[in-house]
Coordinates of N, CA and C and ligand atoms in Angstrom, one line a residue:
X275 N 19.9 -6.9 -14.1 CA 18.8 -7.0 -13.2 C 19.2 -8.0 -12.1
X276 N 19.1 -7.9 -11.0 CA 19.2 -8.3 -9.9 C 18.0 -8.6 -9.3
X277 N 17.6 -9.8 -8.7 CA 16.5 -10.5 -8.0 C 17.0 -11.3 -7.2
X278 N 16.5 -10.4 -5.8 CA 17.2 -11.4 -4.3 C 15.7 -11.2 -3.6
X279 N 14.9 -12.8 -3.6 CA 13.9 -12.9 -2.9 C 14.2 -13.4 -1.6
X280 N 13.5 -13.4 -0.6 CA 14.0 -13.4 1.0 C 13.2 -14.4 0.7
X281 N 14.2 -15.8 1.0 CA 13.4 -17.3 0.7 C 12.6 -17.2 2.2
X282 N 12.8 -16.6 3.0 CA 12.2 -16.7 4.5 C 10.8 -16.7 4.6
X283 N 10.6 -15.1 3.2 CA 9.5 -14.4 4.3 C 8.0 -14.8 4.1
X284 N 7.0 -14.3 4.9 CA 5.5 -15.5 4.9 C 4.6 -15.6 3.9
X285 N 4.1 -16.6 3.7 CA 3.3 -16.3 2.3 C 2.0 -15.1 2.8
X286 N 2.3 -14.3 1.3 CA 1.4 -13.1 1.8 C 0.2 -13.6 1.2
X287 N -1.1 -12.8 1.5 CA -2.2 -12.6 1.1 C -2.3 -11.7 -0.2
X288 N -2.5 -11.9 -1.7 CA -2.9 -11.1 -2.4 C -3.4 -11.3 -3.6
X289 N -3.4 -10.3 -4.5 CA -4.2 -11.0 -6.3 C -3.3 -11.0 -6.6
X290 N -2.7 -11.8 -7.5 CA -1.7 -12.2 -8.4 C -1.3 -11.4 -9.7
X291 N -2.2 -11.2 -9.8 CA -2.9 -9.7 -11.5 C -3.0 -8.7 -10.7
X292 N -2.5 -8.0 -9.5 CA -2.7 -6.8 -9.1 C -1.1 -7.0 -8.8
X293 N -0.8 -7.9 -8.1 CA 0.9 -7.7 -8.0 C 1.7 -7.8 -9.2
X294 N 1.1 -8.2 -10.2 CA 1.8 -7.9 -11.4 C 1.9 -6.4 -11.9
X295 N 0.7 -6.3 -11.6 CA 0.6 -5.0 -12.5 C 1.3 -4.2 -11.5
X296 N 1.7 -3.9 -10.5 CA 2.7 -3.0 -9.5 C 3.6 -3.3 -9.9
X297 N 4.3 -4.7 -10.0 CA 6.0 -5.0 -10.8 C 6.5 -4.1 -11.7
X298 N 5.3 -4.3 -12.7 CA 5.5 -3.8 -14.2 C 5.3 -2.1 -14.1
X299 N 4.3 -1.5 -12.7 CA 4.5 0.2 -13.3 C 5.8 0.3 -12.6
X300 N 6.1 -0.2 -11.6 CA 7.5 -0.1 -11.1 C 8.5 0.1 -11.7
X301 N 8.8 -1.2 -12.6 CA 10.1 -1.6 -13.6 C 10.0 -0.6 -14.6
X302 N 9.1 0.0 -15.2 CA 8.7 0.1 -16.2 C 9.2 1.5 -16.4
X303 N 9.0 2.3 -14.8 CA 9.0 4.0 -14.4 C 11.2 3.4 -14.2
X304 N 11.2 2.1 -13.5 CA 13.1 2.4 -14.0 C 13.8 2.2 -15.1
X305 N 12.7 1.7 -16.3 CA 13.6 1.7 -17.6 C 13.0 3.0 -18.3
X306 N 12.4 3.7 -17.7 CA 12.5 5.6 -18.2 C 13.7 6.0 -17.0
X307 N 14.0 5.8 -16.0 CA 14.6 6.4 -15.1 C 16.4 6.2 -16.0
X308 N 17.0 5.1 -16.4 CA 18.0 4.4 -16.7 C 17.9 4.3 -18.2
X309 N 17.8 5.6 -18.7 CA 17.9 5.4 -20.7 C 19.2 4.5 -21.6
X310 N 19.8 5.1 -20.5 CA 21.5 4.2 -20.9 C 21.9 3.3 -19.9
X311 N 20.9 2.8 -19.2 CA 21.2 1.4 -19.1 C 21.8 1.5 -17.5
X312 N 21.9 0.5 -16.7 CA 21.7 0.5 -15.0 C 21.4 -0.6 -14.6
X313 N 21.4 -0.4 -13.3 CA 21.4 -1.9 -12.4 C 19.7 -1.6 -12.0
X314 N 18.5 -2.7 -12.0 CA 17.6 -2.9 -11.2 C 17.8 -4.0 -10.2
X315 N 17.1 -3.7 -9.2 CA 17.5 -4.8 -7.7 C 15.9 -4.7 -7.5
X316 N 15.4 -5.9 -7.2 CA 13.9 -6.6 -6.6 C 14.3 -7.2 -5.6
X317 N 13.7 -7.0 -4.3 CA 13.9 -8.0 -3.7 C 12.7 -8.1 -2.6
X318 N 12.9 -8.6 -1.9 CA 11.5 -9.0 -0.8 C 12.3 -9.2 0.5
X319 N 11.6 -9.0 1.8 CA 12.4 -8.8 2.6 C 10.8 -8.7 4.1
X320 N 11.1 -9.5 5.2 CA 10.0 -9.5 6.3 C 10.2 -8.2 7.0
X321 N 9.1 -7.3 7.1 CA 9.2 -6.2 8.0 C 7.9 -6.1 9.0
X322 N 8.6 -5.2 10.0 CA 7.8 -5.4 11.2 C 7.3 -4.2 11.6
X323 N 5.6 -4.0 11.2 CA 5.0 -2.4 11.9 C 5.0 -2.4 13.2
X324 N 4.6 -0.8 13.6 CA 4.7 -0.1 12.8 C 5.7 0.5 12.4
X325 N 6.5 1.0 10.8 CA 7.5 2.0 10.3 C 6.8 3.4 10.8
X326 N 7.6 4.0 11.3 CA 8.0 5.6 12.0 C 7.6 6.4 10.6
X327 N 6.9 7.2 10.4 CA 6.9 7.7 9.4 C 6.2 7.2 8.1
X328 N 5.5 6.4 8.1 CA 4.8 5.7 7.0 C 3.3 5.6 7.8
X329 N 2.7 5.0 6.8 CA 0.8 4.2 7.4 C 1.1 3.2 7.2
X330 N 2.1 2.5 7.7 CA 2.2 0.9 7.9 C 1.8 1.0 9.4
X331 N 0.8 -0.4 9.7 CA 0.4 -0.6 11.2 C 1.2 -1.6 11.8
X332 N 0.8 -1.8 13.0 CA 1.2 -2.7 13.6 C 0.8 -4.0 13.2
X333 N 2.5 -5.1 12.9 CA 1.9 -6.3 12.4 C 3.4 -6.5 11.8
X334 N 3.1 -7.6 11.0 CA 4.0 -8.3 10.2 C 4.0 -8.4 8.7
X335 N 4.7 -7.8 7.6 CA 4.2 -7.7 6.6 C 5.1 -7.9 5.4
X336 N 5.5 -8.8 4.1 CA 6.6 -8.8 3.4 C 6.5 -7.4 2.5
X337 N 7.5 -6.9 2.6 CA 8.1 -6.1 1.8 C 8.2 -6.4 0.2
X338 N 8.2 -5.4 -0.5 CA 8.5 -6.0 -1.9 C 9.4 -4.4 -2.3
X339 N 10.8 -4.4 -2.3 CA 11.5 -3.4 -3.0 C 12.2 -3.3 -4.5
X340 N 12.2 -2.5 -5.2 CA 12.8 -1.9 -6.0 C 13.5 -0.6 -6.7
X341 N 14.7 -1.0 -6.4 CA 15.2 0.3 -6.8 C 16.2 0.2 -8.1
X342 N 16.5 1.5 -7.7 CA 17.5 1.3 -9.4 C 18.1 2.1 -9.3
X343 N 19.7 2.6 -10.3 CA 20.6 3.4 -9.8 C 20.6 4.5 -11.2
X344 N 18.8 4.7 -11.6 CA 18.6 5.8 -12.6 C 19.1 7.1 -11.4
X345 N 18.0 8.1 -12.1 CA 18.0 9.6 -12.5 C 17.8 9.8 -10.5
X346 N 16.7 9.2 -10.4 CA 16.5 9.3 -8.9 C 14.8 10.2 -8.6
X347 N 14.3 10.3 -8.0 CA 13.2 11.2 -7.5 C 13.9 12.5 -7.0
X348 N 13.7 13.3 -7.4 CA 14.6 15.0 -7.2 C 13.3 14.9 -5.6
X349 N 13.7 15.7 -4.5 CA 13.2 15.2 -3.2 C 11.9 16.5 -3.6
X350 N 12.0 17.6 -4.0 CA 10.7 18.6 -4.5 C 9.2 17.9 -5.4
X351 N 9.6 16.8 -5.9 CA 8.8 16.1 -6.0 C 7.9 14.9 -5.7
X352 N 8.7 14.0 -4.7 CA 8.5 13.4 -4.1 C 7.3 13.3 -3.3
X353 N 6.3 14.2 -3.0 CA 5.2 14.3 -2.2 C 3.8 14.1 -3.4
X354 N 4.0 14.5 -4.7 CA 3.1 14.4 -5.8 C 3.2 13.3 -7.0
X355 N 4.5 12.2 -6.3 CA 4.7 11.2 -7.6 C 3.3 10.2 -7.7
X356 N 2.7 10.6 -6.3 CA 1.5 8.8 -6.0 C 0.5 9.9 -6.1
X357 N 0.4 11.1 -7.1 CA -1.1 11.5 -7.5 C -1.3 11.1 -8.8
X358 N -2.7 10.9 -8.9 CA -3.2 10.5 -10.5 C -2.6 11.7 -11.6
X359 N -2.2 11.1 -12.5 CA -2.1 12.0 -13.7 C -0.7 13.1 -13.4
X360 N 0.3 12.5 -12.1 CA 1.2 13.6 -12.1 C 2.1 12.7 -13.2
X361 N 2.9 13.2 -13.9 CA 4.3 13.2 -14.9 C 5.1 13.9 -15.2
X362 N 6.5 13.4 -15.1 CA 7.4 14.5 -15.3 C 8.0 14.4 -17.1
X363 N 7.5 13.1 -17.1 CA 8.1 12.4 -18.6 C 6.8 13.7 -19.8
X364 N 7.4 13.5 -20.9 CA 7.1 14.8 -22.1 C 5.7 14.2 -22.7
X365 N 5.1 15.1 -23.3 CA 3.4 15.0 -23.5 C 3.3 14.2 -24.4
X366 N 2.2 13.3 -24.1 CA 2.1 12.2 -25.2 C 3.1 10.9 -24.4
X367 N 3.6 11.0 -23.4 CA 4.8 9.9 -23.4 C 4.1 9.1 -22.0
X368 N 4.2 10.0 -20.9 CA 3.5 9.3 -19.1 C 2.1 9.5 -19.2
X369 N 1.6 8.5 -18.5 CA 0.5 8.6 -18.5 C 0.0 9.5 -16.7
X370 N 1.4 9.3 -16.0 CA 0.8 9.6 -14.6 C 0.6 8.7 -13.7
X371 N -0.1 7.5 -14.6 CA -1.0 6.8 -13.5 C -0.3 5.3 -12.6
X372 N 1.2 5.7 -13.0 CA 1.6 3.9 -12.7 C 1.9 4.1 -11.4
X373 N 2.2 4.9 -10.8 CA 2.4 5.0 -9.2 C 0.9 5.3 -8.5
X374 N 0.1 5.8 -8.7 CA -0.9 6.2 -8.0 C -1.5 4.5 -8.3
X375 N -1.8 3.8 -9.6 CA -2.4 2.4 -9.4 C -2.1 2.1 -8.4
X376 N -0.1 1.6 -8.4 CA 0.2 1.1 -7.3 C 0.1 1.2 -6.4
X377 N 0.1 2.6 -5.7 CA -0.1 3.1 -4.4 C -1.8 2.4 -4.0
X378 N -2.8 2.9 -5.1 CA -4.1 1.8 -4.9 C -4.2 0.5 -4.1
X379 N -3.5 -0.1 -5.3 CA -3.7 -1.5 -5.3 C -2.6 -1.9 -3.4
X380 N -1.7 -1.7 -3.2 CA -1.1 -2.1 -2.3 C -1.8 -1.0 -0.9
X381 N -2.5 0.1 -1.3 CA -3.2 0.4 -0.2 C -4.2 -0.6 0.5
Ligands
ADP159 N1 12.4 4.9 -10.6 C1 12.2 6.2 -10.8 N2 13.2 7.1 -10.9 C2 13.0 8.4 -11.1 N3 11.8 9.0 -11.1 C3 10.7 8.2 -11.0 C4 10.8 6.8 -10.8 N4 9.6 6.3 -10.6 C5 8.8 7.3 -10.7 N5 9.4 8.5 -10.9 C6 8.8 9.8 -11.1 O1 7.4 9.7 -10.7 C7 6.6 10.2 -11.8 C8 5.3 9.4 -11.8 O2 5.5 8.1 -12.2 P1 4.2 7.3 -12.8 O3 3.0 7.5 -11.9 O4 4.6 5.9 -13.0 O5 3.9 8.0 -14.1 P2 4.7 8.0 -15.5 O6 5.7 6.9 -15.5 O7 3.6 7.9 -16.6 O8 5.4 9.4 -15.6 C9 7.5 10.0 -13.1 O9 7.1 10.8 -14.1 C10 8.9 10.3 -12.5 O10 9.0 11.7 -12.5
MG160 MG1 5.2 5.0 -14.9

């Protein structure tokens, strides 16, 4: 695990118990992604709206990234990962809902 915070960037505005709970469906969807094991990288980083292709506005806003060098998002699915109740993981195991919280809560 790798953790590179951008000592720079501005204190943000937010709930503490909501940014948690985004960490954890994050981390959580890369230790299903990485069965046998992989690099995770967190890091934070100041970005400037608006991003070309996102609903980020105009403004100034910290970033919070995570990635990992699992399985990956196959790109055919990528438009339905931030619906409620979508899962690719086997019955009984996803619940669906850890991206669409997140996508919530940081909306
Ligand atoms: N880090 C990741 N690597 C590969 N696929 C991912 C990753 N994060 C999310 N996904 C895909 O998005 C789907 C939805 O994720 P999520 O909403 O957290 O539900 P769940 O983890 O219960 O399946 C996952 O089933 C998986 O297909
Ligand atoms: Mg998940």
């Amino acid at each position: 695990m790798e953790v590179r915070p951008d000592a720079t960037v501005p204190t943000a505005c937010l709930d503490p118990s909501q940014i948690d709970q985004v960490v954890t469906d994050l981390v959580s969807n890369v230790r299903d992604a990485m069965p046998h094991g992989g690099t995770l990288r967190v890091g934070t980083a100041t970005v400037q709206g608006p991003i070309e292709g996102t609903s980020v506005p105009v403004g100034q806003f910290v970033a919070l990234s995570v990635a990992d060098t699992g399985t990956g998002i196959p790109p055919e699915i990528r438009a339905q990962v931030f619906e409620p109740f979508f899962t690719t993981q086997p019955k009984g195991q996803g619940s669906g809902l850890g991206l669409s919280t997140a996508f919530g809560i940081v909306t």
